[in-house]
Amino acid sequence: MRIGVLALQGAFIEHMRIVEELGVDAVPIRLPHQLEETDGIVIPGGESTTILSLMETFGLIQPLRQLARLGLPMLGTCAGMICLAKNIPDDDVQTLSAIDIVVRRNAFGRQTDSFETELSIPVLGAEPFPAIFIRAPIIERAGPQVQILAKLPSGEAVAARQGKLIATAFHPELTRDFRLHGYFLKIAGSPE
Ligand code: GLN
């Protein structure tokens, strides 16, 4: 198995390290032809406007949209979640429109721009996940095919799955808890 990690901007090295620590090849993706022969794609955290505009410059928007439609597994974290979302209200930036969620960027006030919390993510088991939020988005609305994987105690949805597409508002790549990546790799490795 081979996972492509979008390496235009942001925390791609951290994702590549975890994928490799879990025994799977990770390849950096900067150009469309590098998408060939990948079994899944990770879109890291960073700055979504920068990532999306570099995707546009390097001709990656259309191929990634099509691969998501065809069922290629994808994991987007923080800015990566924004890239996968259907749209961002009050922002006319083009996303991949892959997951039927509407997200709000920088959804936490200035004092809580960044925080870490123990998050319950039932699909990962009973033990809470150390979730790091850095100028994070939230999921404001989700379509009927979307499964919400985690909510903050205040009720905001912060992780979702639609088919083989997963999005988290937090940064699993910045912790030593690899369960979320393991969950994604299991999806990417499953035959149907
Ligand atoms: N605030 C960033 C954005 O809007 C996301 C931050 C992150 O990925 N840590 O793209």
Coordinates of N, CA, C and O and ligand atoms in Angstrom, one line a residue:
M1 N 0.9 -1.2 0.0 CA 0.0 0.0 0.0 C 0.9 1.2 0.0 O 2.0 1.2 0.5
R2 N 0.3 2.3 -0.6 CA 1.1 3.5 -0.8 C 0.2 4.7 -0.6 O -0.8 4.8 -1.3
I3 N 0.6 5.6 0.3 CA -0.3 6.7 0.6 C 0.4 8.0 0.1 O 1.6 8.3 0.4
G4 N -0.3 8.8 -0.6 CA 0.2 10.1 -1.1 C -0.1 11.2 0.0 O -1.3 11.3 0.4
V5 N 0.8 12.0 0.3 CA 0.6 13.1 1.3 C 0.8 14.4 0.5 O 1.9 14.6 0.0
L6 N -0.2 15.2 0.4 CA -0.1 16.4 -0.3 C 1.0 17.3 0.4 O 0.9 17.6 1.6
A7 N 2.0 17.7 -0.4 CA 3.2 18.3 0.2 C 3.4 19.7 -0.4 O 4.5 20.1 -0.8
L8 N 2.3 20.5 -0.4 CA 2.4 21.8 -0.9 C 2.8 22.8 0.2 O 3.5 23.8 0.0
Q9 N 2.2 22.7 1.3 CA 2.3 23.6 2.5 C 1.8 22.9 3.7 O 1.0 22.0 3.6
G10 N 2.3 23.2 4.9 CA 1.7 22.7 6.1 C 2.5 21.5 6.6 O 3.6 21.2 6.3
A11 N 1.7 20.8 7.5 CA 2.4 19.7 8.3 C 2.4 18.4 7.6 O 2.0 17.3 8.1
F12 N 3.0 18.4 6.4 CA 2.9 17.1 5.6 C 4.0 16.1 6.1 O 3.8 14.9 6.1
I13 N 5.1 16.6 6.6 CA 6.2 15.7 7.0 C 5.7 14.9 8.2 O 6.0 13.7 8.3
E14 N 5.0 15.5 9.1 CA 4.5 14.7 10.3 C 3.6 13.6 9.9 O 3.6 12.5 10.4
H15 N 2.7 13.9 8.9 CA 1.8 12.8 8.4 C 2.6 11.7 7.7 O 2.3 10.5 8.0
M16 N 3.6 12.1 6.9 CA 4.4 11.0 6.3 C 5.1 10.1 7.3 O 5.2 8.9 7.1
R17 N 5.6 10.8 8.3 CA 6.3 10.0 9.4 C 5.4 9.0 10.0 O 5.8 7.8 10.2
I18 N 4.2 9.4 10.3 CA 3.3 8.5 11.0 C 2.9 7.3 10.1 O 2.9 6.2 10.5
V19 N 2.5 7.7 8.8 CA 2.2 6.6 7.9 C 3.3 5.6 7.8 O 3.1 4.4 7.8
E20 N 4.5 6.1 7.7 CA 5.7 5.2 7.6 C 5.9 4.4 8.9 O 6.2 3.2 8.9
E21 N 5.7 5.1 10.0 CA 5.8 4.3 11.3 C 4.8 3.2 11.4 O 5.0 2.2 12.1
L22 N 3.7 3.4 10.7 CA 2.6 2.3 10.7 C 2.9 1.3 9.6 O 2.1 0.4 9.3
G23 N 4.1 1.4 9.0 CA 4.5 0.3 8.0 C 4.0 0.5 6.6 O 4.0 -0.5 5.9
V24 N 3.6 1.7 6.3 CA 3.0 1.9 4.9 C 3.9 3.0 4.2 O 4.3 3.9 4.8
D25 N 4.1 2.8 2.9 CA 4.9 3.8 2.1 C 4.1 5.1 2.0 O 2.9 5.1 1.7
A26 N 4.8 6.2 2.3 CA 4.2 7.5 2.1 C 5.0 8.3 1.0 O 6.2 8.3 1.0
V27 N 4.3 8.8 0.0 CA 5.0 9.6 -1.0 C 4.4 11.0 -1.0 O 3.2 11.3 -0.9
P28 N 5.3 12.0 -1.2 CA 4.9 13.4 -1.3 C 4.2 13.7 -2.6 O 4.7 13.2 -3.6
I29 N 3.1 14.4 -2.6 CA 2.4 14.8 -3.8 C 2.5 16.3 -4.1 O 2.1 17.1 -3.2
R30 N 3.1 16.6 -5.2 CA 3.1 18.0 -5.6 C 2.6 18.2 -7.0 O 2.2 19.3 -7.4
L31 N 2.6 17.2 -7.8 CA 2.1 17.3 -9.2 C 1.1 16.2 -9.5 O 1.2 15.1 -8.9
P32 N 0.2 16.4 -10.5 CA -0.9 15.4 -10.7 C -0.4 14.0 -11.0 O -1.0 13.1 -10.5
H33 N 0.7 13.9 -11.8 CA 1.1 12.5 -12.2 C 1.5 11.7 -10.9 O 1.5 10.5 -10.9
Q34 N 1.9 12.4 -9.8 CA 2.3 11.6 -8.6 C 1.1 11.0 -7.9 O 1.2 10.2 -7.0
L35 N -0.1 11.4 -8.3 CA -1.3 10.8 -7.7 C -1.5 9.4 -8.2 O -2.3 8.6 -7.6
E36 N -0.9 9.0 -9.3 CA -1.1 7.7 -9.9 C -0.5 6.7 -8.9 O 0.5 6.9 -8.2
E37 N -1.2 5.5 -8.8 CA -0.8 4.4 -8.0 C -0.7 4.8 -6.5 O 0.2 4.3 -5.7
T38 N -1.6 5.7 -6.0 CA -1.7 5.9 -4.6 C -3.0 5.2 -4.1 O -3.9 5.1 -4.9
D39 N -3.0 4.6 -2.9 CA -4.2 4.0 -2.4 C -4.9 4.9 -1.5 O -5.9 4.5 -0.9
G40 N -4.5 6.1 -1.3 CA -5.1 7.0 -0.4 C -4.3 8.3 -0.4 O -3.1 8.3 -0.8
I41 N -5.0 9.4 0.0 CA -4.4 10.7 0.0 C -4.6 11.4 1.4 O -5.7 11.3 1.9
V42 N -3.6 12.0 1.9 CA -3.7 12.8 3.1 C -3.5 14.3 2.7 O -2.6 14.6 2.0
I43 N -4.4 15.1 3.2 CA -4.2 16.6 3.0 C -4.0 17.2 4.4 O -4.8 17.0 5.3
P44 N -2.8 17.7 4.7 CA -2.4 18.1 6.0 C -3.1 19.5 6.5 O -3.7 20.2 5.7
G45 N -2.8 19.8 7.7 CA -3.1 21.1 8.2 C -2.1 22.1 7.7 O -1.0 21.7 7.2
G46 N -2.5 23.4 7.8 CA -1.6 24.4 7.3 C -2.5 25.6 7.1 O -3.3 26.0 8.0
E47 N -2.5 26.2 5.9 CA -3.3 27.4 5.6 C -4.1 27.0 4.4 O -3.6 26.9 3.3
S48 N -5.5 26.8 4.6 CA -6.3 26.3 3.5 C -6.2 27.2 2.3 O -6.2 26.7 1.1
T49 N -6.2 28.5 2.4 CA -6.3 29.4 1.2 C -5.0 29.1 0.4 O -5.0 29.1 -0.8
T50 N -3.8 29.0 1.1 CA -2.6 28.8 0.5 C -2.6 27.4 -0.2 O -2.2 27.2 -1.4
I51 N -3.0 26.4 0.5 CA -3.0 25.0 0.0 C -3.9 24.9 -1.3 O -3.5 24.4 -2.3
L52 N -5.1 25.5 -1.1 CA -6.0 25.5 -2.3 C -5.5 26.3 -3.5 O -5.6 25.9 -4.6
S53 N -4.8 27.4 -3.2 CA -4.4 28.2 -4.4 C -3.1 27.5 -5.0 O -3.0 27.4 -6.2
L54 N -2.3 26.8 -4.2 CA -1.2 26.0 -4.8 C -1.8 24.8 -5.5 O -1.2 24.4 -6.6
M55 N -2.8 24.2 -5.0 CA -3.5 23.0 -5.7 C -3.9 23.5 -7.1 O -3.8 22.8 -8.1
E56 N -4.5 24.7 -7.1 CA -5.0 25.2 -8.4 C -3.8 25.5 -9.3 O -3.8 25.0 -10.5
T57 N -2.7 26.1 -8.8 CA -1.5 26.4 -9.6 C -0.9 25.1 -10.2 O -0.5 25.1 -11.4
F58 N -0.9 24.0 -9.4 CA -0.2 22.8 -9.9 C -1.2 21.8 -10.6 O -0.8 20.7 -10.8
G59 N -2.4 22.3 -10.8 CA -3.3 21.4 -11.6 C -3.8 20.3 -10.8 O -4.2 19.2 -11.4
L60 N -4.0 20.4 -9.5 CA -4.4 19.2 -8.7 C -5.8 19.2 -8.3 O -6.4 18.2 -7.9
I61 N -6.5 20.4 -8.5 CA -7.9 20.4 -8.0 C -8.8 19.4 -8.8 O -9.5 18.6 -8.1
Q62 N -8.8 19.5 -10.1 CA -9.7 18.6 -10.9 C -9.3 17.1 -10.6 O -10.3 16.3 -10.3
P63 N -8.1 16.7 -10.7 CA -7.8 15.3 -10.5 C -8.2 14.8 -9.1 O -8.7 13.7 -8.9
L64 N -7.9 15.7 -8.1 CA -8.3 15.2 -6.7 C -9.8 15.1 -6.5 O -10.3 14.2 -5.9
R65 N -10.5 16.1 -7.1 CA -12.0 16.0 -7.1 C -12.5 14.7 -7.7 O -13.4 14.1 -7.2
Q66 N -11.9 14.4 -8.9 CA -12.4 13.2 -9.5 C -12.0 11.9 -8.7 O -12.8 11.0 -8.6
L67 N -10.8 11.9 -8.2 CA -10.4 10.7 -7.4 C -11.3 10.5 -6.2 O -11.7 9.4 -5.8
A68 N -11.7 11.6 -5.6 CA -12.6 11.6 -4.4 C -13.9 11.0 -4.8 O -14.5 10.1 -4.2
R69 N -14.4 11.5 -6.0 CA -15.7 10.9 -6.5 C -15.6 9.5 -6.8 O -16.6 8.7 -6.7
L70 N -14.4 9.0 -7.3 CA -14.3 7.6 -7.7 C -14.0 6.7 -6.5 O -13.9 5.5 -6.6
G71 N -13.9 7.3 -5.3 CA -13.8 6.5 -4.1 C -12.4 6.4 -3.5 O -12.2 5.5 -2.6
L72 N -11.5 7.2 -4.0 CA -10.1 7.1 -3.4 C -10.2 7.6 -1.9 O -10.7 8.7 -1.7
P73 N -9.7 6.8 -1.0 CA -9.7 7.3 0.4 C -8.9 8.5 0.6 O -7.8 8.7 0.0
M74 N -9.5 9.4 1.4 CA -8.7 10.7 1.7 C -8.9 11.1 3.1 O -10.0 10.9 3.7
L75 N -7.9 11.6 3.7 CA -7.9 12.1 5.1 C -7.5 13.6 5.1 O -6.4 13.9 4.6
G76 N -8.3 14.4 5.5 CA -8.0 15.9 5.6 C -8.0 16.3 7.0 O -9.0 16.1 7.8
T77 N -6.9 16.9 7.5 CA -6.8 17.4 8.9 C -6.7 18.9 8.9 O -5.9 19.5 8.2
C78 N -7.6 19.5 9.7 CA -7.7 21.0 9.9 C -7.8 21.7 8.5 O -8.8 21.6 7.9
A79 N -6.8 22.4 8.1 CA -6.9 23.0 6.7 C -7.3 21.9 5.7 O -8.0 22.2 4.7
G80 N -6.8 20.7 5.9 CA -7.2 19.6 5.0 C -8.7 19.3 5.0 O -9.3 19.0 4.0
M81 N -9.3 19.5 6.2 CA -10.7 19.3 6.3 C -11.4 20.4 5.5 O -12.4 20.2 4.8
I82 N -10.9 21.6 5.5 CA -11.5 22.8 4.8 C -11.4 22.5 3.3 O -12.3 22.7 2.5
C83 N -10.3 21.9 2.9 CA -10.1 21.6 1.4 C -11.1 20.6 1.0 O -11.6 20.6 -0.2
L84 N -11.4 19.6 1.8 CA -12.4 18.5 1.4 C -13.8 18.9 1.5 O -14.7 18.3 0.9
A85 N -14.1 20.0 2.3 CA -15.5 20.4 2.5 C -16.2 20.9 1.2 O -15.6 21.3 0.3
K86 N -17.5 20.8 1.3 CA -18.3 21.2 0.1 C -18.1 22.7 -0.1 O -17.9 23.1 -1.2
N87 N -18.3 23.4 1.0 CA -18.0 24.9 0.8 C -17.8 25.5 2.2 O -17.9 24.9 3.2
I88 N -17.3 26.8 2.1 CA -17.0 27.6 3.3 C -17.9 28.8 3.1 O -17.7 29.6 2.2
P89 N -18.8 29.0 4.1 CA -19.7 30.2 3.9 C -18.8 31.5 4.0 O -17.8 31.5 4.6
D90 N -19.3 32.5 3.3 CA -18.7 33.8 3.3 C -17.3 33.8 2.7 O -16.4 34.6 3.0
D91 N -17.0 32.8 1.9 CA -15.6 32.7 1.3 C -15.8 32.1 -0.1 O -16.4 31.0 -0.2
D92 N -15.4 32.8 -1.1 CA -15.7 32.2 -2.4 C -14.5 31.4 -2.9 O -14.5 31.0 -4.1
V93 N -13.7 31.0 -2.0 CA -12.6 30.1 -2.4 C -13.1 28.7 -2.8 O -14.1 28.2 -2.2
Q94 N -12.6 28.2 -3.9 CA -13.0 26.9 -4.4 C -12.4 25.7 -3.6 O -11.2 25.7 -3.4
T95 N -13.2 24.8 -3.1 CA -12.7 23.7 -2.4 C -12.8 22.4 -3.3 O -13.2 22.5 -4.4
L96 N -12.4 21.3 -2.7 CA -12.6 20.0 -3.5 C -14.0 19.5 -3.5 O -14.4 18.7 -4.3
S97 N -14.9 20.1 -2.7 CA -16.3 19.7 -2.6 C -16.4 18.2 -2.5 O -17.2 17.6 -3.3
A98 N -15.7 17.5 -1.7 CA -15.7 16.1 -1.7 C -16.6 15.5 -0.6 O -17.3 14.5 -0.8
I99 N -16.6 16.2 0.6 CA -17.5 15.7 1.7 C -18.6 16.7 1.8 O -18.3 17.9 1.8
D100 N -19.8 16.2 2.1 CA -21.0 17.1 2.1 C -21.1 17.8 3.5 O -22.0 17.6 4.3
I101 N -20.0 18.6 3.8 CA -20.0 19.4 5.0 C -19.8 20.8 4.7 O -19.1 21.2 3.8
V102 N -20.4 21.7 5.5 CA -20.1 23.1 5.4 C -19.3 23.4 6.7 O -19.6 23.1 7.8
V103 N -18.1 24.1 6.5 CA -17.2 24.3 7.6 C -17.0 25.8 7.8 O -17.1 26.6 6.9
R104 N -16.8 26.2 9.1 CA -16.4 27.6 9.4 C -15.0 27.6 9.8 O -14.6 26.9 10.7
R105 N -14.2 28.4 9.0 CA -12.8 28.6 9.4 C -12.6 29.3 10.7 O -13.4 30.2 11.0
N106 N -11.5 29.1 11.3 CA -11.1 29.8 12.5 C -12.3 30.0 13.5 O -12.6 31.1 13.9
A107 N -12.9 28.9 13.8 CA -14.2 29.0 14.5 C -14.1 29.3 16.0 O -15.1 29.6 16.6
F108 N -12.9 29.2 16.5 CA -12.7 29.4 18.0 C -12.2 30.8 18.2 O -11.3 31.2 17.5
G109 N -12.7 31.4 19.2 CA -12.3 32.8 19.5 C -10.8 33.0 19.7 O -10.1 32.0 19.8
R110 N -10.4 34.2 19.7 CA -8.9 34.5 19.7 C -8.2 33.8 20.9 O -7.2 33.2 20.8
Q111 N -8.9 33.9 22.1 CA -8.2 33.4 23.3 C -8.0 31.9 23.2 O -7.1 31.3 23.8
T112 N -8.9 31.2 22.5 CA -8.9 29.8 22.4 C -8.5 29.4 21.0 O -8.8 28.3 20.5
D113 N -7.7 30.2 20.3 CA -7.2 29.9 19.0 C -6.6 28.5 18.9 O -6.8 27.8 17.9
S114 N -5.9 28.2 20.0 CA -5.2 26.8 20.0 C -5.5 26.2 21.4 O -5.4 26.9 22.4
F115 N -5.8 24.9 21.4 CA -6.0 24.2 22.6 C -5.9 22.7 22.4 O -6.0 22.3 21.2
E116 N -5.7 22.0 23.5 CA -5.7 20.6 23.4 C -6.7 20.0 24.3 O -6.9 20.5 25.4
T117 N -7.4 19.0 23.9 CA -8.5 18.4 24.7 C -8.6 16.9 24.5 O -8.1 16.4 23.4
E118 N -9.1 16.2 25.5 CA -9.3 14.8 25.4 C -10.6 14.5 24.7 O -11.6 14.9 25.3
L119 N -10.6 14.0 23.5 CA -11.8 14.0 22.7 C -12.3 12.5 22.6 O -11.5 11.6 22.3
S120 N -13.6 12.3 22.8 CA -14.2 11.0 22.6 C -14.4 10.8 21.1 O -15.1 11.5 20.5
I121 N -13.8 9.7 20.6 CA -14.0 9.4 19.2 C -14.4 7.9 19.2 O -13.5 7.0 19.1
P122 N -15.7 7.6 19.3 CA -16.1 6.2 19.5 C -15.5 5.2 18.5 O -15.1 4.1 18.9
V123 N -15.3 5.6 17.2 CA -14.8 4.6 16.3 C -13.3 4.2 16.6 O -12.8 3.2 16.0
L124 N -12.7 5.0 17.4 CA -11.3 4.6 17.8 C -11.2 3.9 19.1 O -10.1 3.6 19.6
G125 N -12.3 3.6 19.7 CA -12.3 2.9 21.0 C -12.6 3.8 22.2 O -12.9 5.0 22.0
A126 N -12.6 3.3 23.4 CA -13.1 4.0 24.5 C -12.1 5.1 25.0 O -12.5 6.1 25.6
E127 N -10.8 4.8 24.8 CA -9.9 5.8 25.3 C -9.9 7.1 24.6 O -9.9 7.1 23.3
P128 N -10.0 8.3 25.3 CA -10.1 9.5 24.6 C -8.8 9.8 23.7 O -7.7 9.4 24.0
F129 N -9.0 10.6 22.7 CA -7.9 11.0 21.8 C -7.4 12.4 22.2 O -8.2 13.3 22.4
P130 N -6.1 12.5 22.2 CA -5.5 13.9 22.5 C -5.6 14.8 21.3 O -4.7 14.7 20.4
A131 N -6.6 15.6 21.2 CA -6.9 16.3 20.0 C -6.4 17.8 20.2 O -6.7 18.5 21.1
I132 N -5.5 18.1 19.2 CA -4.9 19.5 19.2 C -5.6 20.3 18.2 O -5.6 20.0 17.0
F133 N -6.1 21.4 18.6 CA -6.9 22.4 17.7 C -6.0 23.6 17.6 O -5.7 24.3 18.6
I134 N -5.7 24.0 16.3 CA -4.9 25.2 16.1 C -5.6 26.0 15.1 O -5.7 25.6 13.9
R135 N -6.1 27.1 15.5 CA -7.0 28.0 14.6 C -7.9 27.1 13.8 O -7.9 27.2 12.6
A136 N -8.6 26.3 14.5 CA -9.3 25.2 13.8 C -10.7 25.6 13.3 O -11.3 26.5 13.8
P137 N -11.1 24.9 12.3 CA -12.5 25.0 11.8 C -13.5 24.2 12.6 O -13.1 23.3 13.3
I138 N -14.8 24.4 12.4 CA -15.8 23.4 12.9 C -16.7 23.1 11.7 O -16.8 23.8 10.7
I139 N -17.4 22.0 11.9 CA -18.4 21.5 10.9 C -19.7 22.2 11.3 O -20.3 21.9 12.4
E140 N -20.2 23.0 10.5 CA -21.5 23.7 10.8 C -22.7 22.9 10.4 O -23.7 22.9 11.0
R141 N -22.6 22.3 9.2 CA -23.7 21.5 8.7 C -23.1 20.2 8.0 O -22.1 20.3 7.4
A142 N -23.9 19.1 8.1 CA -23.4 17.9 7.4 C -24.6 17.3 6.7 O -25.7 17.3 7.3
G143 N -24.4 16.8 5.5 CA -25.4 16.1 4.7 C -25.8 14.8 5.3 O -25.1 14.2 6.2
P144 N -26.8 14.1 4.7 CA -27.3 12.9 5.3 C -26.3 11.7 5.1 O -26.4 10.7 5.9
Q145 N -25.4 11.7 4.2 CA -24.5 10.6 4.0 C -23.3 10.7 5.0 O -22.4 9.9 5.0
V146 N -23.2 11.8 5.7 CA -22.0 12.1 6.5 C -22.2 11.5 8.0 O -23.3 11.8 8.6
Q147 N -21.2 10.8 8.4 CA -21.2 10.3 9.8 C -20.4 11.2 10.6 O -19.2 11.5 10.3
I148 N -20.9 11.8 11.7 CA -20.1 12.6 12.6 C -19.3 11.7 13.5 O -19.9 10.9 14.2
L149 N -18.0 11.8 13.5 CA -17.2 10.9 14.3 C -16.9 11.4 15.7 O -16.6 10.7 16.6
A150 N -16.9 12.8 15.9 CA -16.6 13.3 17.2 C -17.2 14.7 17.3 O -17.3 15.5 16.3
K151 N -17.6 15.0 18.6 CA -18.1 16.3 18.9 C -17.4 16.8 20.2 O -17.1 16.0 21.0
L152 N -17.2 18.1 20.3 CA -16.7 18.7 21.5 C -17.8 18.6 22.5 O -19.0 18.6 22.2
P153 N -17.5 18.7 23.8 CA -18.6 18.7 24.9 C -19.6 19.9 24.6 O -20.7 19.8 24.9
S154 N -19.1 21.0 24.0 CA -20.0 22.1 23.7 C -20.9 21.8 22.5 O -21.8 22.6 22.2
G155 N -20.7 20.7 21.9 CA -21.7 20.3 20.8 C -21.2 20.4 19.4 O -21.8 20.0 18.4
E156 N -20.0 21.2 19.2 CA -19.5 21.4 17.8 C -19.0 20.0 17.2 O -18.2 19.4 17.9
A157 N -19.4 19.8 16.0 CA -18.9 18.6 15.3 C -17.5 18.9 14.8 O -17.2 19.9 14.1
V158 N -16.5 18.0 15.1 CA -15.1 18.2 14.7 C -14.4 17.1 14.0 O -13.2 17.2 13.7
A159 N -15.2 16.0 13.7 CA -14.6 15.0 12.8 C -15.8 14.3 12.1 O -16.9 14.1 12.7
A160 N -15.5 13.9 10.8 CA -16.6 13.4 10.0 C -16.1 12.4 9.0 O -14.9 12.4 8.7
R161 N -17.0 11.5 8.6 CA -16.6 10.5 7.6 C -17.8 10.4 6.5 O -18.9 10.4 6.9
Q162 N -17.4 10.4 5.3 CA -18.4 10.1 4.2 C -17.7 9.1 3.3 O -16.8 9.4 2.6
G163 N -18.3 7.9 3.3 CA -17.6 6.8 2.5 C -16.2 6.6 3.0 O -16.0 6.4 4.2
K164 N -15.2 6.8 2.1 CA -13.8 6.6 2.5 C -13.1 7.9 2.7 O -11.9 8.0 2.7
L165 N -13.9 9.0 2.9 CA -13.3 10.3 3.1 C -13.5 10.7 4.6 O -14.6 10.6 5.1
I166 N -12.4 11.1 5.2 CA -12.4 11.4 6.6 C -11.8 12.9 6.8 O -10.9 13.2 6.1
A167 N -12.5 13.6 7.7 CA -12.0 15.0 7.9 C -12.0 15.2 9.4 O -12.9 14.8 10.1
T168 N -10.9 15.8 9.9 CA -10.8 16.2 11.3 C -10.5 17.7 11.4 O -9.6 18.2 10.7
A169 N -11.1 18.4 12.4 CA -10.8 19.8 12.6 C -9.4 19.9 13.4 O -8.9 21.0 13.4
F170 N -9.0 18.8 14.0 CA -7.8 18.8 14.8 C -6.6 18.2 14.1 O -6.8 17.8 12.9
H171 N -5.5 18.1 14.8 CA -4.3 17.6 14.1 C -3.8 16.3 14.7 O -2.9 16.3 15.6
P172 N -4.3 15.1 14.2 CA -3.7 13.9 14.8 C -2.3 13.7 14.4 O -1.6 12.8 15.1
E173 N -1.7 14.4 13.5 CA -0.3 14.2 13.1 C 0.6 14.9 14.1 O 1.8 14.7 14.0
L174 N 0.1 15.6 15.0 CA 0.9 16.3 16.0 C 1.0 15.6 17.4 O 1.4 16.1 18.4
T175 N 0.4 14.4 17.4 CA 0.5 13.6 18.6 C 1.2 12.3 18.4 O 1.5 11.9 17.3
R176 N 1.4 11.5 19.5 CA 2.0 10.2 19.3 C 0.9 9.1 19.4 O 1.2 7.9 19.5
D177 N -0.4 9.6 19.3 CA -1.5 8.6 19.2 C -1.8 8.4 17.8 O -2.3 9.3 17.1
F178 N -1.5 7.2 17.3 CA -1.7 7.0 15.8 C -3.0 6.3 15.4 O -3.1 5.8 14.3
R179 N -3.9 6.3 16.4 CA -5.2 5.5 16.1 C -6.0 6.1 14.9 O -6.6 5.3 14.2
L180 N -6.0 7.4 14.8 CA -6.7 8.0 13.7 C -6.1 7.6 12.3 O -6.8 7.2 11.4
H181 N -4.8 7.7 12.2 CA -4.1 7.2 11.0 C -4.3 5.7 10.8 O -4.5 5.3 9.6
G182 N -4.3 5.0 11.9 CA -4.6 3.5 11.7 C -5.9 3.3 11.2 O -6.1 2.4 10.3
Y183 N -6.9 4.0 11.7 CA -8.3 3.9 11.2 C -8.4 4.2 9.7 O -9.0 3.5 8.9
F184 N -7.7 5.3 9.3 CA -7.7 5.7 7.9 C -7.0 4.6 7.0 O -7.5 4.2 6.0
L185 N -5.8 4.1 7.5 CA -5.1 3.1 6.7 C -5.9 1.8 6.5 O -5.8 1.1 5.5
K186 N -6.7 1.5 7.6 CA -7.5 0.3 7.5 C -8.6 0.5 6.4 O -8.9 -0.4 5.6
I187 N -9.2 1.7 6.3 CA -10.1 2.0 5.3 C -9.5 2.0 3.9 O -10.0 1.4 3.0
A188 N -8.3 2.6 3.8 CA -7.5 2.6 2.5 C -7.2 1.2 2.1 O -7.1 0.9 0.9
G189 N -6.9 0.3 3.0 CA -6.5 -1.0 2.7 C -7.6 -2.0 2.5 O -7.4 -3.1 2.0
S190 N -8.8 -1.6 2.8 CA -9.9 -2.5 2.7 C -10.4 -2.6 1.2 O -10.5 -1.6 0.5
P191 N -10.8 -3.9 0.8 CA -11.0 -4.0 -0.6 C -12.2 -3.3 -1.2 O -12.2 -2.9 -2.3
E192 N -13.3 -3.2 -0.4 CA -14.5 -2.6 -1.1 C -14.7 -1.2 -0.7 O -14.1 -0.6 0.1
Ligands
GLN1 N1 -6.9 28.4 10.1 C1 -6.4 27.6 9.1 C2 -7.2 27.8 7.8 O1 -8.2 28.4 7.8 C3 -6.3 26.2 9.5 C4 -5.3 26.0 10.6 C5 -4.7 24.7 10.6 O2 -4.6 23.9 9.7 N2 -4.1 24.4 11.7 O3 -6.8 27.2 6.8

